[in-house]
C-alpha positions in Angstrom: 0.0 0.2 0.0 1.8 3.9 -0.8 2.6 5.5 2.6 0.4 8.6 3.6 3.7 10.3 3.2 5.5 9.6 0.3 9.0 8.0 1.0 7.7 7.8 4.4 6.9 4.2 5.4 3.9 4.2 7.7 5.6 2.7 10.3 8.6 5.0 10.7 5.5 7.6 10.2 4.2 6.4 13.7 7.1 7.4 15.6 7.4 10.6 13.8 4.5 11.7 13.9 3.3 11.8 17.6 6.2 13.9 18.1 6.1 16.2 16.0 2.4 16.6 17.2 4.0 17.1 21.0 6.6 19.7 19.5 4.2 21.4 16.9 1.6 22.5 19.8 4.0 22.9 22.4 5.9 26.4 20.2 2.2 26.7 19.8 1.8 27.7 23.3 5.0 29.1 23.6 4.5 31.4 21.3 0.7 32.5 23.1 3.2 32.2 26.2 6.2 34.9 25.2 3.5 37.3 23.7 0.6 37.1 26.2 -2.3 37.1 23.9 -4.7 35.1 25.8 -3.6 37.0 29.5 -7.6 37.2 30.9 -6.8 32.8 30.3 -4.4 32.0 32.1 -4.5 29.5 34.7 -1.6 30.9 36.1 0.9 34.1 35.5 4.7 34.2 34.0 6.1 35.1 37.1 4.5 32.1 38.7 6.1 29.6 36.1 9.3 31.7 36.6 8.8 31.5 40.6 6.8 28.6 41.6 9.1 25.5 39.5 12.1 23.1 40.9 13.1 22.9 37.5 15.1 24.7 34.4 13.4 24.1 30.9 16.9 23.3 30.0 16.0 20.0 32.1 12.4 20.0 31.5 13.3 19.7 26.7 16.6 17.6 27.9 13.8 14.6 30.0 11.4 14.7 26.9 14.3 14.2 24.6 15.2 11.3 26.4 11.8 10.5 26.6 10.4 10.6 23.5 14.0 8.2 22.7 13.0 5.8 23.9 9.0 5.9 22.9 10.4 6.2 19.1 13.0 2.8 19.9 10.0 1.2 21.8 7.5 2.2 18.8 9.8 1.2 15.9 10.2 -2.4 17.4 6.0 -2.5 18.1 5.9 -1.1 13.8 7.9 -4.6 13.2 5.8 -7.1 15.0 2.5 -5.5 12.7 2.3 -7.1 8.9 2.7 -4.9 6.3 0.1 -3.2 4.9 -0.5 -4.6 1.1 -2.7 -3.4 -2.3 -6.0 -4.5 -1.9 -5.9 -5.8 1.6 -8.4 -3.2 2.8 -11.1 -4.7 -0.4 -9.8 -8.1 1.2 -11.4 -6.9 4.5 -14.8 -5.3 3.5 -15.7 -9.0 1.6 -14.8 -10.7 5.0 -17.3 -8.7 6.9 -19.9 -9.0 4.2 -19.2 -12.6 4.5 -19.7 -12.4 8.0 -23.1 -11.0 7.4 -23.6 -13.6 4.7 -23.4 -16.0 7.6 -25.3 -14.3 10.2 -28.6 -14.6 7.9 -28.5 -18.5 8.4 -29.8 -17.9 11.5 -32.9 -15.7 9.6 -35.3 -18.9 8.7 -35.0 -20.4 12.3 -36.1 -16.5 13.7 -39.2 -16.3 11.3 -40.9 -19.9 11.9 -40.2 -19.5 15.3 -43.0 -16.1 15.0 -45.0 -18.7 12.5 -44.3 -17.6 9.3 -44.3 -20.4 6.6 -39.9 -19.1 5.7 -40.3 -20.7 2.1 -44.0 -20.2 0.2 -43.2 -16.6 2.0 -40.0 -15.9 0.3 -41.6 -17.7 -3.7 -44.1 -15.1 -3.1 -41.6 -11.9 -3.2 -39.1 -14.0 -5.3 -40.4 -12.2 -8.2 -40.9 -8.7 -6.9 -38.0 -8.1 -4.0 -35.4 -11.0 -4.8 -33.2 -10.0 -2.5 -35.5 -9.5 0.3 -36.7 -13.0 -0.3 -33.1 -14.4 -0.6 -32.0 -12.9 2.5 -35.2 -14.3 4.4 -34.0 -17.8 3.2 -30.5 -17.7 5.1 -28.5 -15.6 2.5 -29.5 -17.4 -0.5 -29.1 -15.4 -3.0 -29.3 -17.0 -7.2 -27.9 -13.7 -9.1 -24.5 -13.9 -5.9 -23.6 -17.0 -5.4 -20.5 -18.5 -6.5 -19.5 -22.2 -6.1 -15.5 -23.5 -5.4 -14.2 -26.9 -7.4 -15.5 -28.6 -3.8 -19.0 -27.4 -4.6 -18.9 -25.9 -1.2 -20.0 -22.4 -1.1 -17.9 -19.3 -0.8 -16.6 -16.0 -1.0 -14.0 -14.5 -4.4 -14.3 -11.8 -4.4 -16.9 -8.5 -3.1 -19.0 -8.6 -6.6 -20.0 -12.1 -4.8 -22.4 -10.1 -2.3 -25.5 -7.7 -3.0 -25.9 -4.3 -2.8 -27.2 -4.0 0.7 -24.0 -6.7 1.9 -21.5 -4.1 0.2 -22.4 -1.1 2.1 -23.7 -3.0 5.8 -19.9 -4.6 5.6 -18.3 -1.1 4.1 -19.9 0.5 6.7 -18.7 -1.7 9.5 -15.5 -1.5 8.0 -14.5 2.0 8.1 -16.4 3.0 10.5 -18.5 1.0 13.0 -15.3 -1.1 13.9 -12.8 1.4 13.8 -14.6 3.7 16.2 -15.2 0.9 18.9 -11.1 0.0 18.3 -10.6 3.8 19.3 -13.0 3.4 22.0 -11.6 0.1 23.4 -7.8 2.1 23.1 -9.3 5.2 25.1 -10.4 2.8 27.9 -7.6 0.8 28.1 -5.1 3.8 27.8 -7.7 6.2 31.1 -7.3 2.4 33.2 -3.8 2.2 32.6 -3.1 5.9 33.5 -5.3 6.2 36.1 -4.3 3.4 37.9 -0.7 3.7 37.6 -0.3 7.7 38.3 -2.5 7.1 42.0 -0.3 3.7 42.9 2.3 7.2 41.7 0.8 9.7 44.7 -0.2 6.2 46.7 3.0 5.0 47.4 5.5 6.5 49.3 8.5 5.5 48.2 7.4 5.7 44.4 6.1 9.2 44.9 9.6 10.4 46.0 11.3 7.8 43.7 10.0 8.4 39.9 6.6 10.6 40.4 8.0 13.6 41.9 10.1 14.7 39.1 6.8 15.1 37.1 5.5 17.9 40.0 8.6 20.0 40.2 6.8 21.6 37.6 4.3 23.1 39.8 2.8 25.6 37.0 2.7 23.0 34.4 3.5 24.9 30.4 3.0 22.9 26.9 6.4 21.3 26.9 6.8 20.2 30.2 3.4 17.4 29.5 6.5 14.4 29.1 8.6 15.5 31.8 9.1 12.3 33.7 11.5 10.5 35.1 12.0 7.8 32.0 11.6 5.1 33.3 7.9 6.6 34.6 7.9 7.8 31.4 7.6 4.5 29.4 5.5 2.4 32.2 3.1 5.3 32.1 2.8 6.3 29.0 5.1 4.7 26.3 3.7 0.9 28.0 0.4 2.5 28.3 0.0 3.4 24.5 1.6 0.3 23.4 -0.7 -1.8 25.5 -3.9 -0.5 23.7 -3.0 -0.3 21.1 -2.0 -4.1 20.6 -6.1 -5.1 22.5 -7.8 -2.5 20.4 -6.4 -4.6 16.8 -5.9 -1.6 15.5 -3.6 -1.1 12.5 -0.5 1.1 11.3 -3.1 4.2 10.1 -5.5 3.8 13.0 -2.4 3.7 16.0 -0.3 6.8 14.2 -4.1 8.8 14.4 -4.1 7.1 18.2 -0.5 8.0 19.5 -0.9 11.7 17.4 -4.1 11.9 19.3 -3.4 11.3 22.8 -0.3 13.1 22.5 -1.6 16.2 21.1 -4.5 16.1 24.7 -1.7 15.4 26.7 0.0 18.8 25.9 -3.3 20.4 26.0 -4.2 19.5 29.5 -0.7 20.8 30.2 -0.6 23.9 28.6 -1.6 26.4 31.4 -5.0 27.7 30.0 -8.9 27.8 30.2 -9.8 27.9 26.5 -14.1 28.5 26.3 -12.8 28.0 22.8 -10.8 25.2 22.9 -11.9 22.1 21.6 -10.1 19.5 23.3 -10.6 21.3 26.8 -15.2 21.4 25.6 -14.8 17.6 25.0 -14.3 16.4 27.8 -14.1 17.9 31.6 -10.6 16.1 31.8 -8.9 19.2 30.3 -5.9 22.1 31.8 -7.7 23.6 33.8 -9.3 20.0 35.3 -5.2 18.8 35.5 -3.9 22.0 36.9 -5.2 21.1 40.3 -3.3 18.2 40.3 -0.1 20.1 40.1 -0.8 22.8 43.1 -0.1 21.6 46.6 -4.1 21.3 47.4 -4.8 19.0 45.0 -1.2 16.8 43.9 -3.1 13.6 45.7 -6.3 14.4 43.3 -7.4 14.2 39.7 -5.5 11.5 38.7 -7.4 10.8 35.9 -5.3 11.2 32.5 -5.6 12.1 29.2 -8.8 11.2 28.0 -12.3 11.0 30.6 -12.4 11.8 34.2 -14.6 8.4 34.4 -12.2 6.6 37.2 -11.7 9.2 39.4 -15.6 9.9 39.6 -16.1 6.2 40.4 -13.4 6.2 43.1 -13.6 9.5 44.5 -10.4 11.1 44.3 -12.2 14.0 42.6 -11.2 17.5 43.5 -14.6 18.6 45.6 -13.2 21.2 47.0 -14.2 23.9 43.8 -12.4 27.2 42.2 -11.0 27.5 45.6 -8.0 29.0 44.0 -7.6 32.9 44.4 -5.9 33.2 41.7 -8.0 30.5 39.3 -11.2 33.0 41.1 -9.4 36.1 39.0 -8.4 34.7 35.6 -12.3 33.8 35.5 -12.7 37.5 36.4 -10.2 38.8 33.8 -11.9 36.0 31.5 -15.2 37.9 32.1 -14.6 41.3 32.1 -12.6 40.4 28.5 -16.0 38.7 27.1 -18.8 41.7 29.1 -19.9 38.8 30.6 -21.2 40.5 34.0 -21.6 37.7 36.7 -22.3 34.7 35.0 -20.3 32.5 36.8 -18.0 29.6 35.5 -15.5 26.5 37.2 -12.1 25.8 36.7 -11.9 23.0 38.4 -14.6 21.6 37.9 -16.1 20.8 40.8 -18.2 22.7 43.8 -17.3 23.8 47.2 -21.1 22.5 48.3 -18.9 18.8 47.4 -17.3 18.6 50.3 -19.2 18.6 52.9 -21.4 15.5 51.5 -19.3 13.2 49.8 -17.9 10.3 51.2 -14.3 11.0 52.3 -12.5 7.9 51.3 -10.0 6.9 50.5 -8.3 10.4 52.1 -10.7 9.1 55.6 -7.4 8.8 57.4 -4.7 11.7 55.5 -4.6 14.5 57.8 -4.4 11.9 60.1 -1.2 11.0 58.4 -0.4 14.4 57.8 2.5 14.6 61.0 4.6 17.5 58.8 2.1 19.3 58.1 2.1 20.4 62.6 4.9 22.4 61.7 3.6 24.5 59.4 2.6 27.9 60.6 -1.1 28.1 58.5 -0.1 31.1 56.8 1.8 28.8 54.5 -1.0 26.6 54.4 -3.1 28.9 51.5 -5.6 28.7 49.9 -8.0 27.2 52.6 -9.5 24.6 51.8 -13.6 24.0 53.0 -14.0 22.0 55.6 -14.9 18.2 54.9 -13.3 15.6 52.2 -11.4 18.8 50.4 -10.0 19.0 53.7 -8.5 16.2 54.0 -7.4 15.4 50.1 -5.7 18.9 50.8 -3.8 18.1 53.7 -2.5 14.5 52.2 -1.7 16.2 49.0 0.4 19.0 51.1 2.0 16.5 53.3 3.1 14.6 50.2 4.4 18.2 49.0 6.7 17.8 52.5 8.7 14.1 51.5 9.4 15.5 48.6 12.7 17.0 50.0 14.2 17.5 46.4 11.7 19.4 45.2 11.8 22.3 47.5 9.0 20.7 50.6 8.3 23.6 53.1 9.6 26.1 50.3 6.7 25.5 47.5 3.9 25.6 49.8 5.7 29.0 51.6 5.4 30.4 47.6 2.2 29.3 47.0 0.3 30.8 50.2 2.4 34.0 49.1 1.3 33.4 45.4 -3.1 33.7 46.9 -1.8 36.2 49.5 -0.9 38.6 46.1 -4.0 37.2 44.2 -7.3 37.7 47.5 -5.3 41.5 47.4 -5.8 42.0 44.2 -9.2 40.6 44.5 -9.8 43.0 47.2 -8.8 46.3 45.1 -10.6 44.8 42.3 -13.8 44.6 44.6 -13.1 48.0 45.7 -12.6 49.7 42.5 -16.1 47.9 41.2 -17.7 49.6 44.0 -16.3 53.1 43.4 -17.4 52.8 40.5 -20.6 51.9 40.9 -21.2 54.5 43.3 -20.2 56.8 40.6 -22.1 55.3 37.5 -25.0 55.8 41.6 -24.1 59.7 41.1 -23.9 60.0 37.5 -28.0 58.6 37.6 -28.5 60.6 39.7 -27.6 63.7 38.2 -29.3 63.4 35.3 -32.2 62.0 36.8 -33.0 65.1 38.5 -31.9 67.1 35.4 -34.4 65.0 33.5 -36.7 65.6 36.3 -36.3 69.6 36.4 -36.6 70.1 32.7 -39.5 68.0 32.9 -40.5 70.0 35.7 -40.4 73.0 33.5 -42.0 71.5 30.3 -44.9 71.1 33.4 -44.9 74.8 34.1 -44.8 76.0 30.9 -47.4 73.8 29.7 -50.1 74.4 32.3 -49.3 78.5 31.9 -50.2 78.1 28.3 -53.6 76.0 29.4 -54.0 78.7 32.0 -53.6 81.3 29.2 -56.5 79.7 26.9 
């Protein structure tokens, strides 16, 4: 079969395209960052990126390139296990599905007989006007579309051996329904694989401090830091998980190419640092940049484990963040976005959770996290900001902050101190914004009052004149 891009074999393109997609989308977001094009949709300020992250951009690029080298090697090996796509294979596969449809029709006579119908007589009466329907009723016996092998048994030689409806249905199955099912299976496998491994790396202190804590030294994520991981974690969580999903779904080379590329786009977008209302990847599912950003904050590290497509496992197993948009920085971003769009007081959520959830949800699996957060007792309350609502969110925040303290190499108490400082700064800005709004409201009220007085006076004057005219008459 000809390559998708002439001169580049599809198997090679399968390992090249996800890497190209990673850097293309990352550089687009980096360009937006450096030119400050959408500040109203930022989840964090540029100052936070430089002050709160515990790893340099050089280290991020270096480790991402290492992971992509491993990813390329595994992808190339995976491609070697796949058969070559030959010319005519697609038509052959459509023919195979048409044959399966023909075989499935053998059950029709028995089902009609159970309903009390005379199948043979009914088919005979329909044969002259509706021969295809009659053939289907007889179990797929079409006199004009039957070939016979040398041994005398019925067989399928080519697609022309089938009726138009069989070919149409077979084509729809092969080109649309089966691929949709395969992509669905692959998404379920990847989401399941990543959720349980990701969660294990947070719930097990040794796994977190040895491997996963490296990724969380990006407390303020940005696009090309999406694959910044320990090499072993990158292989286990991302590369191996996607490879298993590809194999279990029974994809061909080109399906794998698009699946790996789409997964890469989604991962980069989830770390972009922007809550973009018009980004299709952020609108299709609630597992987006805002949802995942919670997982990178000191108060939410042990929540929102789901990646990269849907939030199903978080919601079923009770690990979704329950404290609402607790951070003042999120509130500041919301107000800025509303101001830009002229939306007034309309509310929207960045974290996809409500403060009310915290008090009513089952505390599991965080019921012991506050009790076990021994390191937090030495941290002053002013450095444990923002304060989550009472209930499950309070337990989630305690367990998350203890995990930050466990990663001594990544900053420990200094991380909490800096995040609290950013919260205080955001709250101060919000208070000033509130005072400006109040002052503006009073000013508008005064202006309206003055306008009302002038209009009233004018109307009184007109009234007097009118009365005078009436009296003169």
